[in-house]
């Protein structure tokens, strides 16, 4: 097991992505926050969880790490007696799919975009973390997949799941609870931080912008937005994130078009004026600039 990505994980604090092995989960508390009528956000360690409850049963968006499954199921049970019937994964990363096998054993049907199943089942190498990820066991794989999207008519709501162009990865989905007016963005949006662009999973900065634009188009000032990581967000916060990413992207694109190397572009610090606000989490300005460079055509 490689420890080389541990400092990165520690830098991200409680929401350390993808670093299950090093973490002591016994101390993690899973907390539920009511977002709208019938919709909750659960936090523990890993990606934010979305939860729809009602007489149809529970529908969960993402499931963090396997050692947290009992705590997650207990948090759901504290809200509703109905079982978890569906889990929708926003993408394949282990801090969003680590509980899949346990959720499946508990009776949930696992649902995701087809690239999520493809990447989970085949094993991956994540360049950003210098980390090899083994193929997931059969029981952790989505059993219902889709190419572009699908809709659940569930708990009196219309839950639209739509795939976006390669953004954080090439299997990202956004989940919109139309009636409750809540949108879960997965890691296309990290509230208060630059995004991770997982280029080894096909991620691209332009997809991050397309995803953000699609969510902005679907949202109003009243919409509650559950980001992949970070606090529950408003449309204005997503807009600020989108504008920041867009500005840095355009600056990097200009330098790249001028023929500058990756090193020269990073050294030019095109994100400098944003780093105090957006570069204090896991993703620092220089690292983000490099990933923007790598993922531009
Ligand atoms: Zn992720």
Coordinates of C-alpha atoms and ligand atoms in Angstrom, one line a residue:
X1 CA 0.0 0.0 0.0
X2 CA 1.4 3.4 -1.0
X3 CA 1.6 6.2 1.5
X4 CA 2.7 8.7 -1.0
X5 CA -0.7 10.4 -1.3
X6 CA -1.2 10.6 2.5
X7 CA 0.0 14.2 2.8
X8 CA -2.5 15.2 0.2
X9 CA -5.2 13.4 2.0
X10 CA -4.3 15.0 5.3
X11 CA -4.3 18.4 3.7
X12 CA -7.9 17.9 2.7
X13 CA -8.8 17.2 6.3
X14 CA -12.1 15.4 7.2
X15 CA -13.2 15.2 3.6
X16 CA -10.1 13.4 2.5
X17 CA -10.9 11.9 -0.9
X18 CA -10.0 8.3 -1.8
X19 CA -7.8 7.7 1.3
X20 CA -9.9 5.0 3.0
X21 CA -7.0 2.9 4.1
X22 CA -5.3 5.4 6.3
X23 CA -8.3 6.6 8.1
X24 CA -9.7 5.7 11.5
X25 CA -13.4 5.4 10.8
X26 CA -14.4 4.6 14.4
X27 CA -14.3 8.3 15.3
X28 CA -16.4 9.4 12.3
X29 CA -19.9 10.5 13.0
X30 CA -22.5 10.4 10.3
X31 CA -24.8 13.4 10.5
X32 CA -28.0 14.2 8.7
X33 CA -29.1 17.7 7.6
X34 CA -32.6 18.3 6.3
X35 CA -32.3 20.0 2.9
X36 CA -36.0 20.1 1.8
X37 CA -39.2 18.1 2.5
X38 CA -38.2 14.5 2.1
X39 CA -34.5 15.2 1.1
X40 CA -31.5 15.1 3.4
X41 CA -27.7 15.5 3.1
X42 CA -25.6 13.1 5.1
X43 CA -22.0 13.8 6.0
X44 CA -19.4 11.6 7.6
X45 CA -16.2 11.0 5.7
X46 CA -16.0 11.1 1.9
X47 CA -18.4 12.5 -0.6
X48 CA -21.7 14.1 0.6
X49 CA -24.6 11.8 0.6
X50 CA -28.0 12.7 -0.8
X51 CA -31.1 10.9 0.7
X52 CA -34.7 10.9 -0.5
X53 CA -37.2 9.4 2.0
X54 CA -40.8 8.6 1.8
X55 CA -43.3 5.9 1.3
X56 CA -41.6 4.4 -1.8
X57 CA -38.5 3.7 0.3
X58 CA -35.1 5.4 0.5
X59 CA -33.0 6.5 -2.5
X60 CA -29.4 7.3 -1.6
X61 CA -26.9 9.2 -3.7
X62 CA -23.3 8.0 -3.0
X63 CA -22.3 5.9 0.0
X64 CA -18.8 7.0 1.2
X65 CA -16.6 4.2 2.6
X66 CA -17.4 0.6 3.4
X67 CA -16.5 0.9 7.2
X68 CA -19.2 3.7 7.4
X69 CA -22.1 1.7 6.0
X70 CA -23.6 0.7 9.3
X71 CA -23.5 4.3 10.5
X72 CA -25.0 5.5 7.3
X73 CA -27.8 2.9 7.4
X74 CA -28.4 3.9 11.1
X75 CA -28.6 7.5 10.1
X76 CA -31.2 6.7 7.4
X77 CA -33.1 4.5 9.9
X78 CA -33.3 7.4 12.4
X79 CA -35.2 9.4 9.7
X80 CA -37.4 6.7 8.1
X81 CA -38.4 3.1 8.7
X82 CA -38.3 2.4 5.0
X83 CA -35.4 0.4 3.6
X84 CA -32.8 1.8 1.2
X85 CA -34.1 0.6 -2.2
X86 CA -31.7 2.4 -4.6
X87 CA -28.2 3.8 -4.5
X88 CA -27.1 6.1 -7.3
X89 CA -23.4 6.7 -7.7
X90 CA -22.3 10.2 -9.0
X91 CA -19.0 8.6 -10.2
X92 CA -16.6 5.7 -9.4
X93 CA -14.2 7.1 -6.8
X94 CA -14.0 5.1 -3.6
X95 CA -15.1 8.0 -1.3
X96 CA -18.4 7.9 -3.2
X97 CA -18.8 4.1 -3.9
X98 CA -17.0 2.4 -1.1
X99 CA -20.2 1.4 0.6
X100 CA -21.7 -0.1 -2.6
X101 CA -21.2 -3.8 -1.7
X102 CA -22.7 -3.3 1.8
X103 CA -25.7 -1.3 0.4
X104 CA -26.3 -4.1 -2.1
X105 CA -26.2 -6.7 0.6
X106 CA -28.7 -4.6 2.6
X107 CA -31.1 -4.8 -0.4
X108 CA -30.4 -1.7 -2.5
X109 CA -30.2 -1.7 -6.3
X110 CA -27.0 0.0 -7.4
X111 CA -27.4 2.5 -10.3
X112 CA -24.8 4.5 -12.2
X113 CA -23.6 5.8 -15.6
X114 CA -22.0 3.0 -17.6
X115 CA -18.4 4.3 -17.2
X116 CA -18.8 4.0 -13.5
X117 CA -19.3 0.2 -13.8
X118 CA -16.6 0.0 -16.4
X119 CA -14.0 1.7 -14.2
X120 CA -15.0 0.0 -11.0
X121 CA -14.9 -3.5 -12.6
X122 CA -11.6 -3.1 -14.4
X123 CA -9.2 -1.6 -11.8
X124 CA -7.7 1.8 -12.3
X125 CA -4.5 3.8 -11.9
X126 CA -5.1 7.3 -10.5
X127 CA -2.1 9.5 -11.6
X128 CA -3.1 12.3 -9.3
X129 CA -2.7 10.1 -6.2
X130 CA -0.1 7.8 -7.8
X131 CA -2.4 5.1 -6.7
X132 CA -3.5 1.7 -8.2
X133 CA -7.1 0.8 -7.5
X134 CA -8.0 -2.9 -7.6
X135 CA -11.2 -4.0 -9.5
X136 CA -14.2 -3.8 -7.2
X137 CA -15.9 -7.1 -6.2
X138 CA -19.0 -8.1 -8.3
X139 CA -21.4 -7.1 -5.4
X140 CA -20.1 -3.5 -5.5
X141 CA -20.9 -3.0 -9.2
X142 CA -23.9 -1.0 -10.5
X143 CA -26.5 -3.5 -11.7
X144 CA -28.5 -0.8 -13.6
X145 CA -26.4 1.4 -15.9
X146 CA -27.3 4.1 -18.4
X147 CA -25.5 6.2 -21.1
X148 CA -27.2 9.6 -20.8
X149 CA -29.6 9.5 -17.9
X150 CA -32.7 8.1 -16.3
X151 CA -35.6 9.3 -14.1
X152 CA -37.0 7.9 -10.9
X153 CA -40.6 8.7 -10.1
X154 CA -40.1 8.2 -6.4
X155 CA -41.4 9.4 -3.1
X156 CA -43.8 11.8 -4.9
X157 CA -40.8 13.5 -6.6
X158 CA -39.2 13.3 -10.1
X159 CA -35.6 12.4 -9.6
X160 CA -33.7 13.1 -12.8
X161 CA -30.2 11.6 -13.1
X162 CA -28.2 13.0 -16.0
X163 CA -24.8 12.3 -17.3
X164 CA -22.6 15.3 -18.1
X165 CA -19.6 15.4 -20.6
X166 CA -16.3 14.3 -19.1
X167 CA -15.7 16.6 -16.1
X168 CA -14.4 15.3 -12.8
X169 CA -14.3 11.9 -14.5
X170 CA -15.9 10.5 -17.6
X171 CA -18.7 8.9 -15.6
X172 CA -20.2 11.9 -13.7
X173 CA -23.9 12.2 -13.1
X174 CA -25.9 15.1 -11.6
X175 CA -29.0 14.2 -9.7
X176 CA -31.9 16.6 -9.6
X177 CA -34.9 16.3 -7.2
X178 CA -37.3 18.4 -9.2
X179 CA -40.2 18.8 -6.7
X180 CA -37.9 19.2 -3.6
X181 CA -35.8 21.6 -5.7
X182 CA -32.5 20.0 -4.6
X183 CA -29.5 19.1 -6.9
X184 CA -26.6 16.8 -6.1
X185 CA -23.7 17.6 -8.3
X186 CA -21.2 14.9 -7.3
X187 CA -17.6 16.1 -7.6
X188 CA -18.3 18.4 -10.5
X189 CA -18.7 21.0 -7.8
X190 CA -16.7 21.2 -4.6
X191 CA -18.1 24.1 -2.5
X192 CA -15.3 26.5 -1.7
X193 CA -12.5 24.8 -3.5
X194 CA -11.0 24.2 -6.9
X195 CA -12.3 20.9 -8.4
X196 CA -10.2 17.8 -8.7
X197 CA -10.0 17.0 -12.4
X198 CA -9.2 13.3 -12.5
X199 CA -7.5 13.2 -15.9
X200 CA -6.6 9.6 -15.6
X201 CA -10.4 8.9 -15.4
X202 CA -11.1 11.0 -18.5
X203 CA -11.8 14.3 -16.5
X204 CA -11.6 17.6 -18.3
X205 CA -12.0 21.2 -17.2
X206 CA -14.4 22.0 -20.0
X207 CA -16.8 19.3 -18.7
X208 CA -16.6 20.9 -15.2
X209 CA -17.8 24.1 -16.8
X210 CA -20.6 22.4 -18.9
X211 CA -21.8 20.6 -15.8
X212 CA -21.8 23.8 -13.7
X213 CA -23.7 25.6 -16.5
X214 CA -26.3 22.8 -16.7
X215 CA -26.9 22.9 -13.0
X216 CA -27.0 26.7 -13.0
X217 CA -29.6 26.6 -15.7
X218 CA -31.7 24.1 -13.7
X219 CA -31.4 26.0 -10.4
X220 CA -33.0 29.2 -9.0
X221 CA -32.0 31.2 -6.0
X222 CA -34.1 28.9 -3.9
X223 CA -32.5 25.7 -5.1
X224 CA -30.4 23.8 -2.5
X225 CA -27.3 22.4 -4.0
X226 CA -25.5 19.4 -2.5
X227 CA -21.8 19.5 -3.7
X228 CA -19.6 16.5 -3.9
X229 CA -17.6 17.9 -0.9
X230 CA -18.1 21.0 1.2
X231 CA -21.1 22.6 2.8
X232 CA -24.6 22.7 1.3
X233 CA -24.6 25.4 -1.3
X234 CA -26.6 28.1 -3.0
X235 CA -26.8 28.8 -6.7
X236 CA -24.7 31.9 -6.1
X237 CA -21.9 29.8 -4.6
X238 CA -22.0 27.5 -7.6
X239 CA -21.9 30.6 -9.9
X240 CA -18.8 31.9 -8.1
X241 CA -17.1 28.6 -8.4
X242 CA -18.0 28.3 -12.1
X243 CA -16.7 31.8 -12.8
X244 CA -13.5 31.1 -11.0
X245 CA -12.8 27.9 -12.9
X246 CA -13.7 29.6 -16.2
X247 CA -11.3 32.5 -15.6
X248 CA -8.4 30.2 -14.7
X249 CA -9.3 27.9 -17.6
X250 CA -9.2 30.8 -20.1
X251 CA -5.9 32.1 -18.8
X252 CA -4.3 28.7 -19.0
X253 CA -5.8 28.1 -22.5
X254 CA -4.3 31.4 -23.7
X255 CA -0.8 30.5 -22.4
X256 CA -1.0 27.0 -23.7
X257 CA -2.0 28.3 -27.2
X258 CA 1.0 30.5 -27.1
X259 CA 3.1 27.4 -26.9
X260 CA 4.1 27.6 -23.2
X261 CA 5.0 24.3 -21.5
X262 CA 3.2 22.9 -18.5
X263 CA 6.0 24.1 -16.2
X264 CA 5.9 27.6 -17.6
X265 CA 2.2 27.9 -17.3
X266 CA 2.2 26.7 -13.7
X267 CA 5.1 29.1 -13.0
X268 CA 3.0 32.0 -14.4
X269 CA 0.5 31.5 -11.6
X270 CA -2.7 32.1 -13.5
X271 CA -4.8 31.3 -10.5
X272 CA -2.9 33.5 -8.0
X273 CA -5.6 36.0 -7.4
X274 CA -8.1 33.2 -6.6
X275 CA -5.9 31.0 -4.4
X276 CA -6.7 32.6 -1.1
X277 CA -10.4 31.8 -1.5
X278 CA -10.3 28.6 -3.6
X279 CA -6.9 27.0 -3.1
X280 CA -6.9 26.4 0.6
X281 CA -8.4 22.8 0.5
X282 CA -7.0 19.7 -1.0
X283 CA -6.5 21.2 -4.5
X284 CA -3.9 24.0 -4.4
X285 CA -3.6 26.6 -7.2
X286 CA -0.5 25.2 -8.9
X287 CA -1.9 21.6 -8.9
X288 CA -5.2 22.8 -10.3
X289 CA -3.4 24.9 -13.0
X290 CA -1.5 21.8 -14.0
X291 CA -4.7 19.7 -14.3
X292 CA -6.4 22.4 -16.3
X293 CA -3.4 22.5 -18.7
X294 CA -3.4 18.7 -19.0
X295 CA -7.1 18.5 -19.7
X296 CA -7.3 21.3 -22.3
X297 CA -7.2 20.2 -26.0
Ligands
LIG1 ZN1 -14.3 12.1 -6.9

